Short mmCIF file of C-alpha atoms and ligand atoms in Angstrom, two decimals:
data_model
loop_
_atom_site.label_atom_id
_atom_site.label_comp_id
_atom_site.label_asym_id
_atom_site.label_seq_id
_atom_site.Cartn_x
_atom_site.Cartn_y
_atom_site.Cartn_z
CA MET A 1 109.02 172.36 27.01
CA ASN A 2 108.11 173.63 23.55
CA SER A 3 104.81 172.66 22.03
CA GLU A 4 106.37 170.27 19.54
CA ARG A 5 108.09 168.27 22.26
CA LEU A 6 104.88 168.35 24.27
CA TRP A 7 103.01 166.85 21.32
CA ASP A 8 105.74 164.27 20.90
CA LYS A 9 105.40 163.34 24.53
CA ARG A 10 101.59 163.12 24.24
CA ILE A 11 101.94 160.94 21.16
CA LEU A 12 104.46 158.76 22.98
CA ILE A 13 102.14 158.45 25.97
CA SER A 14 99.16 157.56 23.80
CA ILE A 15 101.28 154.98 21.90
CA TYR A 16 102.32 153.57 25.27
CA ASN A 17 98.68 153.52 26.41
CA MET A 18 97.65 151.86 23.17
CA ASN A 19 100.35 149.30 23.67
CA LEU A 20 99.10 148.83 27.17
CA ILE A 21 95.55 148.30 25.89
CA ASN A 22 96.84 146.07 23.15
CA ARG A 23 98.96 144.17 25.61
CA VAL A 24 95.92 143.65 27.85
CA ILE A 25 93.84 142.58 24.87
CA MET A 26 96.64 140.37 23.63
CA LYS A 27 97.08 138.88 27.07
CA LYS A 28 93.34 138.18 27.24
CA LEU A 29 93.41 136.72 23.77
CA ILE A 30 96.38 134.49 24.57
CA LEU A 31 94.79 133.37 27.83
CA GLY A 32 91.50 132.72 26.03
CA LEU A 33 93.24 130.77 23.32
CA ALA A 34 95.16 128.74 25.86
CA ALA A 35 91.97 128.03 27.78
CA PHE A 36 90.25 127.02 24.54
CA CYS A 37 93.13 124.69 23.62
CA LEU A 38 93.16 123.18 27.09
CA LEU A 39 89.41 122.72 27.03
CA SER A 40 89.42 121.03 23.64
CA VAL A 41 92.22 118.71 24.78
CA PHE A 42 90.17 117.96 27.88
CA VAL A 43 87.00 117.37 25.86
CA ARG A 44 88.90 115.16 23.47
CA GLY A 45 90.40 113.37 26.45
CA GLN A 46 86.89 112.87 27.82
CA SER A 47 85.57 111.55 24.55
CA ALA A 48 88.57 109.26 24.27
CA ALA A 49 87.40 107.76 27.54
CA THR A 50 83.69 107.86 26.79
CA GLY A 51 83.65 108.15 22.99
CA TYR A 52 80.73 105.79 22.86
CA PRO A 53 79.71 104.32 20.57
CA GLU A 54 82.69 103.81 18.32
CA ASN A 55 80.87 101.08 16.46
CA LYS A 56 77.16 101.01 17.26
CA THR A 57 75.19 97.91 16.27
CA SER A 58 73.55 98.63 12.94
CA LYS A 59 69.81 99.08 12.43
CA LYS A 60 69.87 96.14 10.04
CA ILE A 61 71.21 93.80 12.75
CA LEU A 62 68.73 95.12 15.31
CA ASP A 63 65.81 94.80 12.86
CA GLY A 64 66.86 91.18 12.33
CA PHE A 65 66.84 90.65 16.11
CA MET A 66 63.40 92.21 16.47
CA ASP A 67 62.02 89.95 13.73
CA LEU A 68 62.72 86.93 15.97
CA ARG A 69 60.13 88.08 18.56
CA PHE A 70 60.45 85.16 20.99
CA GLY A 71 63.41 83.83 22.96
CA MET A 72 64.18 81.58 25.92
CA PHE A 73 65.89 82.93 29.03
CA ILE A 74 67.52 80.34 31.30
CA HIS A 75 68.44 81.10 34.92
CA TRP A 76 70.36 78.15 36.29
CA GLY A 77 73.29 77.37 38.54
CA PRO A 78 74.34 75.61 41.75
CA VAL A 79 71.62 77.58 43.58
CA SER A 80 69.04 75.16 42.13
CA LEU A 81 70.24 72.77 44.88
CA ARG A 82 68.42 75.03 47.32
CA GLY A 83 65.51 76.10 45.11
CA THR A 84 65.99 79.73 46.15
CA GLU A 85 66.54 82.80 43.96
CA ILE A 86 69.79 83.01 42.04
CA GLY A 87 72.22 85.60 43.44
CA TRP A 88 69.67 87.27 45.67
CA SER A 89 69.31 84.42 48.19
CA ARG A 90 73.06 84.55 48.95
CA ASN A 91 73.38 85.81 52.50
CA SER A 92 69.59 86.16 52.85
CA THR A 93 67.71 82.85 52.79
CA VAL A 94 70.91 80.85 52.26
CA ALA A 95 73.92 81.59 54.48
CA GLN A 96 76.73 83.09 52.43
CA ALA A 97 79.30 80.37 53.16
CA ASP A 98 76.72 77.71 52.34
CA TYR A 99 75.71 79.46 49.10
CA ASP A 100 79.33 79.87 48.02
CA SER A 101 79.99 76.13 48.58
CA LEU A 102 76.97 74.86 46.65
CA TYR A 103 79.01 74.40 43.47
CA LYS A 104 80.98 71.62 45.13
CA GLU A 105 77.80 69.54 45.18
CA PHE A 106 76.45 70.67 41.82
CA ASP A 107 76.16 67.61 39.57
CA PRO A 108 73.34 67.99 37.02
CA VAL A 109 73.88 64.58 35.42
CA LEU A 110 70.66 64.79 33.41
CA PHE A 111 71.60 68.03 31.66
CA ASN A 112 71.10 67.57 27.95
CA SER A 113 71.75 70.63 25.80
CA GLU A 114 69.97 69.08 22.83
CA ALA A 115 66.81 68.53 24.93
CA TRP A 116 66.84 72.14 26.18
CA VAL A 117 67.28 73.54 22.70
CA LYS A 118 64.54 71.24 21.38
CA THR A 119 62.25 72.62 24.10
CA ALA A 120 63.01 76.15 22.92
CA LYS A 121 62.49 75.19 19.29
CA ASP A 122 59.21 73.40 19.97
CA ALA A 123 58.03 76.52 21.80
CA GLY A 124 58.62 78.54 18.63
CA MET A 125 61.50 80.40 20.25
CA LYS A 126 64.19 81.70 17.91
CA TYR A 127 66.95 82.55 20.39
CA LEU A 128 68.21 81.41 23.77
CA THR A 129 70.00 83.36 26.51
CA ILE A 130 71.87 81.40 29.21
CA ILE A 131 73.31 82.73 32.47
CA SER A 132 77.08 82.50 32.20
CA LYS A 133 77.68 84.37 35.46
CA HIS A 134 74.99 85.81 37.75
CA HIS A 135 75.46 88.26 40.65
CA ASP A 136 76.82 85.34 42.75
CA GLY A 137 79.90 85.21 40.50
CA PHE A 138 79.80 81.49 39.69
CA CYS A 139 80.91 80.81 36.10
CA MET A 140 79.11 78.17 34.08
CA TRP A 141 81.95 77.79 31.59
CA PRO A 142 85.61 76.73 32.03
CA THR A 143 87.05 80.21 32.39
CA ALA A 144 90.79 80.60 32.77
CA TYR A 145 90.34 83.58 35.10
CA THR A 146 88.82 82.02 38.22
CA ASP A 147 88.51 78.57 39.71
CA TYR A 148 85.00 79.42 40.80
CA ASN A 149 83.62 77.70 37.72
CA ILE A 150 81.81 74.62 36.47
CA MET A 151 85.03 72.59 36.02
CA HIS A 152 85.45 72.67 39.81
CA SER A 153 81.95 71.35 40.45
CA GLN A 154 81.14 67.65 40.42
CA TYR A 155 79.83 68.01 36.89
CA LYS A 156 82.96 69.31 35.13
CA LYS A 157 81.33 69.97 31.77
CA ASP A 158 81.13 73.18 29.78
CA VAL A 159 77.42 73.95 30.00
CA VAL A 160 77.74 77.19 28.03
CA GLY A 161 79.78 75.52 25.28
CA GLU A 162 77.38 72.58 24.95
CA LEU A 163 74.41 74.92 24.65
CA ALA A 164 76.18 77.11 22.10
CA ALA A 165 76.85 74.03 19.96
CA ALA A 166 73.29 72.68 20.32
CA CYS A 167 71.86 76.08 19.36
CA ARG A 168 74.06 76.21 16.29
CA ARG A 169 73.00 72.70 15.24
CA ASN A 170 69.34 73.66 15.58
CA GLY A 171 69.31 77.13 14.05
CA ILE A 172 68.63 78.91 17.36
CA LYS A 173 70.55 82.14 18.00
CA PHE A 174 72.79 81.71 21.03
CA CYS A 175 73.03 84.56 23.56
CA ILE A 176 74.85 85.04 26.87
CA TYR A 177 73.80 86.74 30.12
CA TYR A 178 76.68 88.25 32.15
CA SER A 179 76.32 90.13 35.43
CA VAL A 180 78.42 93.27 35.75
CA LEU A 181 78.33 93.18 39.53
CA ASP A 182 79.94 90.18 41.20
CA TRP A 183 79.43 89.85 44.94
CA HIS A 184 81.87 86.93 45.10
CA HIS A 185 84.90 88.38 43.34
CA PRO A 186 87.50 89.84 45.77
CA ASP A 187 88.26 92.77 43.46
CA TYR A 188 84.65 93.84 43.03
CA PRO A 189 84.17 96.35 45.90
CA LEU A 190 80.75 95.23 47.19
CA HIS A 191 80.43 91.70 48.47
CA ASN A 192 76.74 91.47 49.14
CA ASN A 193 73.40 92.92 48.19
CA GLY A 194 72.70 96.12 50.13
CA ILE A 195 76.31 96.70 51.25
CA GLU A 196 77.14 100.33 50.70
CA THR A 197 80.71 100.61 51.99
CA PRO A 198 83.25 99.41 49.46
CA ASP A 199 85.89 96.90 50.51
CA PRO A 200 89.17 98.88 50.73
CA LYS A 201 91.09 95.78 49.60
CA ALA A 202 89.07 95.48 46.38
CA ASN A 203 90.40 96.88 43.14
CA MET A 204 87.79 97.87 40.56
CA GLY A 205 90.46 98.43 37.90
CA LYS A 206 91.60 94.84 38.29
CA TYR A 207 87.99 93.65 38.28
CA ILE A 208 87.39 95.41 34.96
CA VAL A 209 90.40 93.61 33.51
CA TYR A 210 88.83 90.35 34.77
CA MET A 211 85.55 91.25 33.06
CA LYS A 212 87.32 92.09 29.83
CA ASN A 213 89.24 88.82 29.88
CA GLN A 214 86.09 86.83 30.54
CA LEU A 215 84.06 88.63 27.90
CA LYS A 216 86.82 88.07 25.38
CA GLU A 217 86.79 84.40 26.30
CA LEU A 218 83.00 84.18 25.90
CA ILE A 219 82.96 86.08 22.60
CA THR A 220 85.85 84.34 20.91
CA ARG A 221 84.93 80.88 22.16
CA TYR A 222 81.13 80.84 21.82
CA HIS A 223 80.39 83.67 19.36
CA PRO A 224 77.18 84.88 21.02
CA TYR A 225 74.60 86.63 18.85
CA MET A 226 73.72 88.91 21.77
CA LEU A 227 75.14 89.79 25.21
CA TRP A 228 72.61 90.35 27.98
CA PHE A 229 74.19 92.42 30.73
CA ASP A 230 72.65 92.92 34.17
CA GLY A 231 73.72 94.09 37.63
CA ASN A 232 74.70 97.53 36.34
CA TRP A 233 73.14 99.58 39.14
CA GLU A 234 75.75 99.47 41.89
CA SER A 235 78.00 102.46 42.49
CA PRO A 236 81.40 100.96 41.58
CA TRP A 237 80.29 100.69 37.93
CA THR A 238 80.20 103.96 36.00
CA TYR A 239 78.93 105.23 32.66
CA ALA A 240 82.50 105.80 31.41
CA GLU A 241 83.47 102.20 32.20
CA ALA A 242 80.34 100.91 30.49
CA ALA A 243 81.01 103.02 27.39
CA ASP A 244 84.58 101.77 27.26
CA MET A 245 83.35 98.18 27.65
CA TYR A 246 80.88 98.62 24.77
CA ASN A 247 83.68 99.81 22.50
CA TYR A 248 85.93 96.97 23.68
CA ILE A 249 83.27 94.33 22.93
CA LYS A 250 82.44 95.77 19.51
CA LYS A 251 86.11 95.64 18.58
CA LEU A 252 86.08 91.92 19.35
CA ASP A 253 82.86 91.36 17.43
CA PRO A 254 81.25 94.30 15.59
CA SER A 255 78.00 92.39 15.03
CA VAL A 256 77.24 91.32 18.60
CA ILE A 257 74.04 92.87 20.00
CA ILE A 258 74.22 94.37 23.52
CA ASN A 259 71.22 95.03 25.78
CA ASN A 260 70.87 98.36 27.60
CA ARG A 261 71.91 97.09 31.02
CA LEU A 262 75.57 97.68 30.35
CA GLY A 263 75.24 101.39 31.09
CA LYS A 264 73.53 103.16 33.96
CA GLY A 265 70.00 104.49 34.32
CA SER A 266 66.64 102.94 33.62
CA ASN A 267 66.32 99.51 31.96
CA LYS A 268 62.96 100.49 30.56
CA GLU A 269 64.10 103.37 28.41
CA MET A 270 67.14 104.87 26.77
CA THR A 271 68.58 107.83 28.70
CA ALA A 272 71.80 109.86 28.52
CA GLN A 273 73.36 107.25 30.82
CA THR A 274 72.34 104.29 28.68
CA VAL A 275 74.94 102.12 27.04
CA GLY A 276 73.54 99.41 24.77
CA ASP A 277 71.31 98.71 21.82
CA TYR A 278 67.82 97.99 23.12
CA GLU A 279 65.53 98.47 26.11
CA THR A 280 64.76 95.72 28.62
CA PRO A 281 61.55 96.16 30.64
CA GLU A 282 61.37 93.45 33.29
CA GLN A 283 58.34 91.40 34.43
CA GLU A 284 56.03 93.74 32.52
CA ILE A 285 55.09 94.23 28.90
CA GLY A 286 56.82 97.28 27.43
CA ALA A 287 54.84 100.20 26.03
CA ILE A 288 54.37 100.34 22.27
CA ASN A 289 57.44 101.84 20.63
CA MET A 290 58.03 101.97 16.89
CA GLU A 291 61.45 103.63 17.16
CA THR A 292 63.54 101.93 19.84
CA PRO A 293 63.95 98.14 19.92
CA TRP A 294 62.90 96.50 23.17
CA GLU A 295 62.60 93.11 24.79
CA THR A 296 60.49 92.22 27.82
CA CYS A 297 62.06 89.61 30.09
CA MET A 298 59.55 87.64 32.14
CA THR A 299 59.49 84.48 34.23
CA ILE A 300 57.22 81.56 33.31
CA CYS A 301 56.84 80.99 37.09
CA THR A 302 57.56 83.65 39.73
CA GLN A 303 61.24 83.02 40.43
CA TRP A 304 64.09 83.37 37.92
CA ALA A 305 65.85 80.25 39.21
CA TRP A 306 64.05 77.01 39.90
CA LYS A 307 61.75 76.85 42.89
CA PRO A 308 59.78 73.71 43.73
CA ASN A 309 56.04 74.15 43.23
CA ASP A 310 56.48 77.68 41.98
CA GLN A 311 53.29 79.12 40.54
CA MET A 312 53.32 78.80 36.76
CA LYS A 313 51.60 81.08 34.26
CA SER A 314 48.59 79.70 32.41
CA LEU A 315 48.75 79.05 28.68
CA LYS A 316 46.45 82.00 28.16
CA GLU A 317 48.80 84.31 30.06
CA CYS A 318 51.82 83.08 28.11
CA ILE A 319 50.16 83.53 24.71
CA ARG A 320 48.64 86.89 25.57
CA THR A 321 51.95 88.15 26.90
CA LEU A 322 53.65 87.17 23.66
CA ALA A 323 50.86 88.64 21.51
CA SER A 324 50.74 91.93 23.46
CA THR A 325 54.53 92.21 23.31
CA ALA A 326 54.54 91.71 19.53
CA GLY A 327 51.62 94.15 19.37
CA GLY A 328 53.81 96.75 21.09
CA ASN A 329 56.64 96.06 18.61
CA GLY A 330 58.79 94.21 21.16
CA ASN A 331 60.38 90.81 21.79
CA LEU A 332 59.60 88.43 24.64
CA LEU A 333 62.41 86.67 26.50
CA LEU A 334 60.52 84.09 28.55
CA ASN A 335 62.47 82.62 31.42
CA VAL A 336 62.50 78.94 32.32
CA SER A 337 64.21 77.55 35.39
CA PRO A 338 65.84 74.12 35.10
CA MET A 339 66.18 71.86 38.14
CA LEU A 340 69.23 70.71 40.10
CA ASP A 341 69.53 67.46 38.12
CA GLY A 342 69.77 69.31 34.80
CA ARG A 343 66.25 68.69 33.51
CA MET A 344 63.63 71.30 32.84
CA GLU A 345 60.39 70.70 34.69
CA ALA A 346 57.97 68.58 32.65
CA ARG A 347 55.13 71.05 33.26
CA GLN A 348 57.23 73.97 31.97
CA VAL A 349 58.25 71.95 28.90
CA LYS A 350 54.58 71.10 28.29
CA ARG A 351 53.48 74.72 28.67
CA LEU A 352 56.14 75.87 26.24
CA LYS A 353 55.10 73.20 23.73
CA GLU A 354 51.51 74.48 23.94
CA VAL A 355 52.71 78.01 23.15
CA GLY A 356 54.65 76.49 20.24
CA ASP A 357 51.53 74.75 18.96
CA TRP A 358 49.69 78.08 18.98
CA LEU A 359 52.62 79.68 17.13
CA LYS A 360 52.65 76.91 14.52
CA LYS A 361 49.16 78.02 13.53
CA ASN A 362 49.50 81.74 14.18
CA GLY A 363 53.19 82.55 13.79
CA GLU A 364 52.45 84.57 10.66
CA ALA A 365 50.97 87.22 12.96
CA ILE A 366 54.02 87.29 15.27
CA TYR A 367 57.37 86.71 13.52
CA ASN A 368 58.75 89.34 11.14
CA THR A 369 55.87 91.70 11.85
CA LYS A 370 55.73 95.20 13.28
CA GLY A 371 53.51 96.13 16.22
CA GLY A 372 50.44 98.34 15.83
CA PRO A 373 48.94 100.33 14.33
CA PHE A 374 46.39 99.95 17.17
CA LYS A 375 47.73 100.22 20.73
CA PRO A 376 47.43 96.87 22.54
CA ASP A 377 44.89 96.57 25.39
CA SER A 378 43.11 93.79 27.26
CA VAL A 379 40.71 93.12 24.33
CA TYR A 380 43.14 92.95 21.42
CA ALA A 381 46.61 93.75 20.13
CA ALA A 382 47.60 94.24 16.51
CA THR A 383 50.59 93.50 14.33
CA ARG A 384 51.13 94.38 10.69
CA LYS A 385 53.06 93.47 7.62
CA GLY A 386 52.76 94.98 4.14
CA SER A 387 49.06 95.38 3.43
CA ASN A 388 47.92 93.06 6.27
CA ILE A 389 46.90 93.89 9.81
CA TYR A 390 46.64 90.99 12.25
CA LEU A 391 44.24 91.47 15.13
CA LEU A 392 45.17 89.29 18.08
CA ILE A 393 41.85 89.05 19.90
CA PHE A 394 41.89 88.06 23.56
CA ARG A 395 38.30 88.67 24.59
CA ARG A 396 34.83 88.86 23.07
CA ASP A 397 32.84 91.51 24.91
CA ASN A 398 29.91 91.56 22.46
CA ASP A 399 29.12 90.55 18.90
CA GLN A 400 30.93 93.50 17.39
CA LEU A 401 34.46 94.75 17.58
CA THR A 402 34.87 98.41 16.69
CA LEU A 403 38.24 99.71 15.54
CA PRO A 404 39.25 103.32 14.96
CA ALA A 405 39.35 104.19 11.23
CA LEU A 406 42.56 103.61 9.32
CA ARG A 407 43.44 106.83 7.53
CA GLY A 408 44.41 106.39 3.90
CA VAL A 409 43.65 102.69 3.52
CA LYS A 410 40.50 100.60 3.28
CA ILE A 411 39.96 97.09 4.59
CA THR A 412 39.17 94.90 1.60
CA ASP A 413 38.74 91.58 3.40
CA ALA A 414 38.59 90.21 6.95
CA HIS A 415 38.92 86.56 7.95
CA PHE A 416 40.26 84.47 10.80
CA LEU A 417 43.70 83.08 10.02
CA HIS A 418 43.02 79.63 8.46
CA GLY A 419 39.35 80.22 9.18
CA GLU A 420 36.07 81.84 8.28
CA ALA A 421 35.40 85.28 6.83
CA VAL A 422 34.14 88.13 9.00
CA THR A 423 31.83 90.93 7.90
CA VAL A 424 33.33 94.38 8.17
CA MET A 425 31.51 97.73 7.94
CA GLN A 426 33.48 100.93 7.45
CA ASP A 427 32.49 104.54 7.76
CA GLY A 428 34.90 107.46 7.96
CA GLN A 429 35.23 107.08 11.75
CA HIS A 430 35.32 103.36 12.48
CA SER A 431 35.58 99.85 11.13
CA THR A 432 33.14 97.45 12.76
CA LEU A 433 33.74 93.72 12.68
CA ARG A 434 30.94 91.24 13.31
CA LEU A 435 32.34 88.53 15.57
CA PRO A 436 31.11 84.92 15.62
CA GLU A 437 29.35 83.72 18.78
CA LYS A 438 32.47 81.97 19.91
CA LEU A 439 35.97 83.05 19.00
CA PRO A 440 37.88 80.23 17.27
CA ASP A 441 40.71 80.21 19.85
CA GLU A 442 39.92 80.89 23.50
CA ASN A 443 43.50 81.99 24.22
CA CYS A 444 43.99 84.34 21.30
CA SER A 445 42.27 84.36 17.90
CA VAL A 446 43.98 85.93 14.93
CA LEU A 447 41.89 87.96 12.52
CA VAL A 448 43.56 89.05 9.28
CA LEU A 449 42.51 92.41 7.85
CA LYS A 450 43.60 92.82 4.25
CA THR A 451 43.85 96.40 3.07
CA ASN A 452 44.30 98.17 -0.25
CA GLY A 453 47.56 99.87 0.81
CA ASN A 454 50.72 99.49 2.85
CA VAL A 455 50.07 99.70 6.59
CA ASP A 456 53.67 99.44 7.85
CA HIS A 457 54.12 103.17 8.37
CA ILE A 458 50.74 104.24 9.71
CA PRO A 459 51.35 106.12 13.00
CA VAL A 460 50.17 104.35 16.17
CA ILE A 461 46.44 104.86 16.70
CA ASN A 462 45.09 105.42 20.20
CA LYS A 463 41.78 103.66 20.77
C1 LIG B 1 67.01 91.38 37.66
C2 LIG B 1 67.59 90.49 38.69
C3 LIG B 1 68.25 89.29 38.16
C4 LIG B 1 67.67 88.72 36.92
C5 LIG B 1 67.29 89.79 35.96
C6 LIG B 1 66.61 89.29 34.72
O1 LIG B 1 67.85 92.38 37.24
O2 LIG B 1 68.54 91.15 39.44
O3 LIG B 1 68.26 88.34 39.16
O4 LIG B 1 68.63 87.92 36.36
O5 LIG B 1 66.49 90.71 36.57
O6 LIG B 1 65.96 90.34 34.12
#
């Protein structure tokens, strides 16, 4: 072989090798590209399933909700015939077959929606949330999707509809509680509390269609201001289904507010698994939070549903709970439990009226305010609006009340709401208020601190 041909061959070989390298690179590139395309399709597919939220409730709507501060929760249903806990007593203190037949006897002839709404209004409550379906699956409205509803009880009246109308007549925002889990429905896989093995005959897909139909019915018929979900913790319900449900609901009504128990995870805080607009601490006052809206739900007695001779909270406890909740920048959803005949207990109505009387005098310090800037404790909570700070004083430990200094503003005046002036001394570190020998209101006295600035945006001050 002459040298020229040898060079030709070498060149040919190196071109071949280059091609080989190129081919390998090309192959890798093509594979990479294909993988990238596949991945993005997959990701898009995922977000099509869980692209939540498509239409999140606006800050303006949520701010309006948080301005209301105080609402009535109502846990009621055929279970009031037994006086045991709603949902939870099924197959525990009440035999399942007995529990599931209670509706046949349910005849609350003294139910009067106007009276219930008047009770809420007199309590100073601005919204009302009624159980439409609890974990026991019984529906308190004439739903087209199951016979297990109020029209098949003795009573045969649309309790949810009557309350929605009474709320509308009286300027109370109407809200609906709906349990995700449903131990009674054949398509929901778990048929009792604590059962871990799903029923192979159940069909969660069909159950979700049932939920969607019912929620559409509730939204288009009663136009709730807010939907209060619950029963989100069991395994058949997933984050993806919750996210899809949120989008579905917001398509039906973009303005409806949704609590955070639609998704998974903690009720008390927003997590990656959360689906919903606001946090829902239960039977405890939430921690101060200026960013995320929250609502504490709490029973006026100990049980959610009516229980004879249940221990009721004192007026002091009710007012302090409300004041501390507002002081933490939250709402209070206080639960009442009507009886089997349709009336609310007289003592609960009286207690609520007493709270309302306190609010008539002191509502300025609760409604439309923000919590803080001082963190609430057992001595006082604070709310604020514009240049005013309202101290909600629970206890007088001595003749002075010392507050941490307010950076950037000065207190120009201090007086009890509708009452006498209070001397205030300020140095760079503290403001000291001289308290009268007896506080004007033994449950909670409101002291207004006027300042020379705007206090709405002062960061929360630890005491
Ligand atoms: C709990 C209970 C339920 C009640 C709800 C109200 O999640 O399961 O019975 O309705 O709290 O917050």
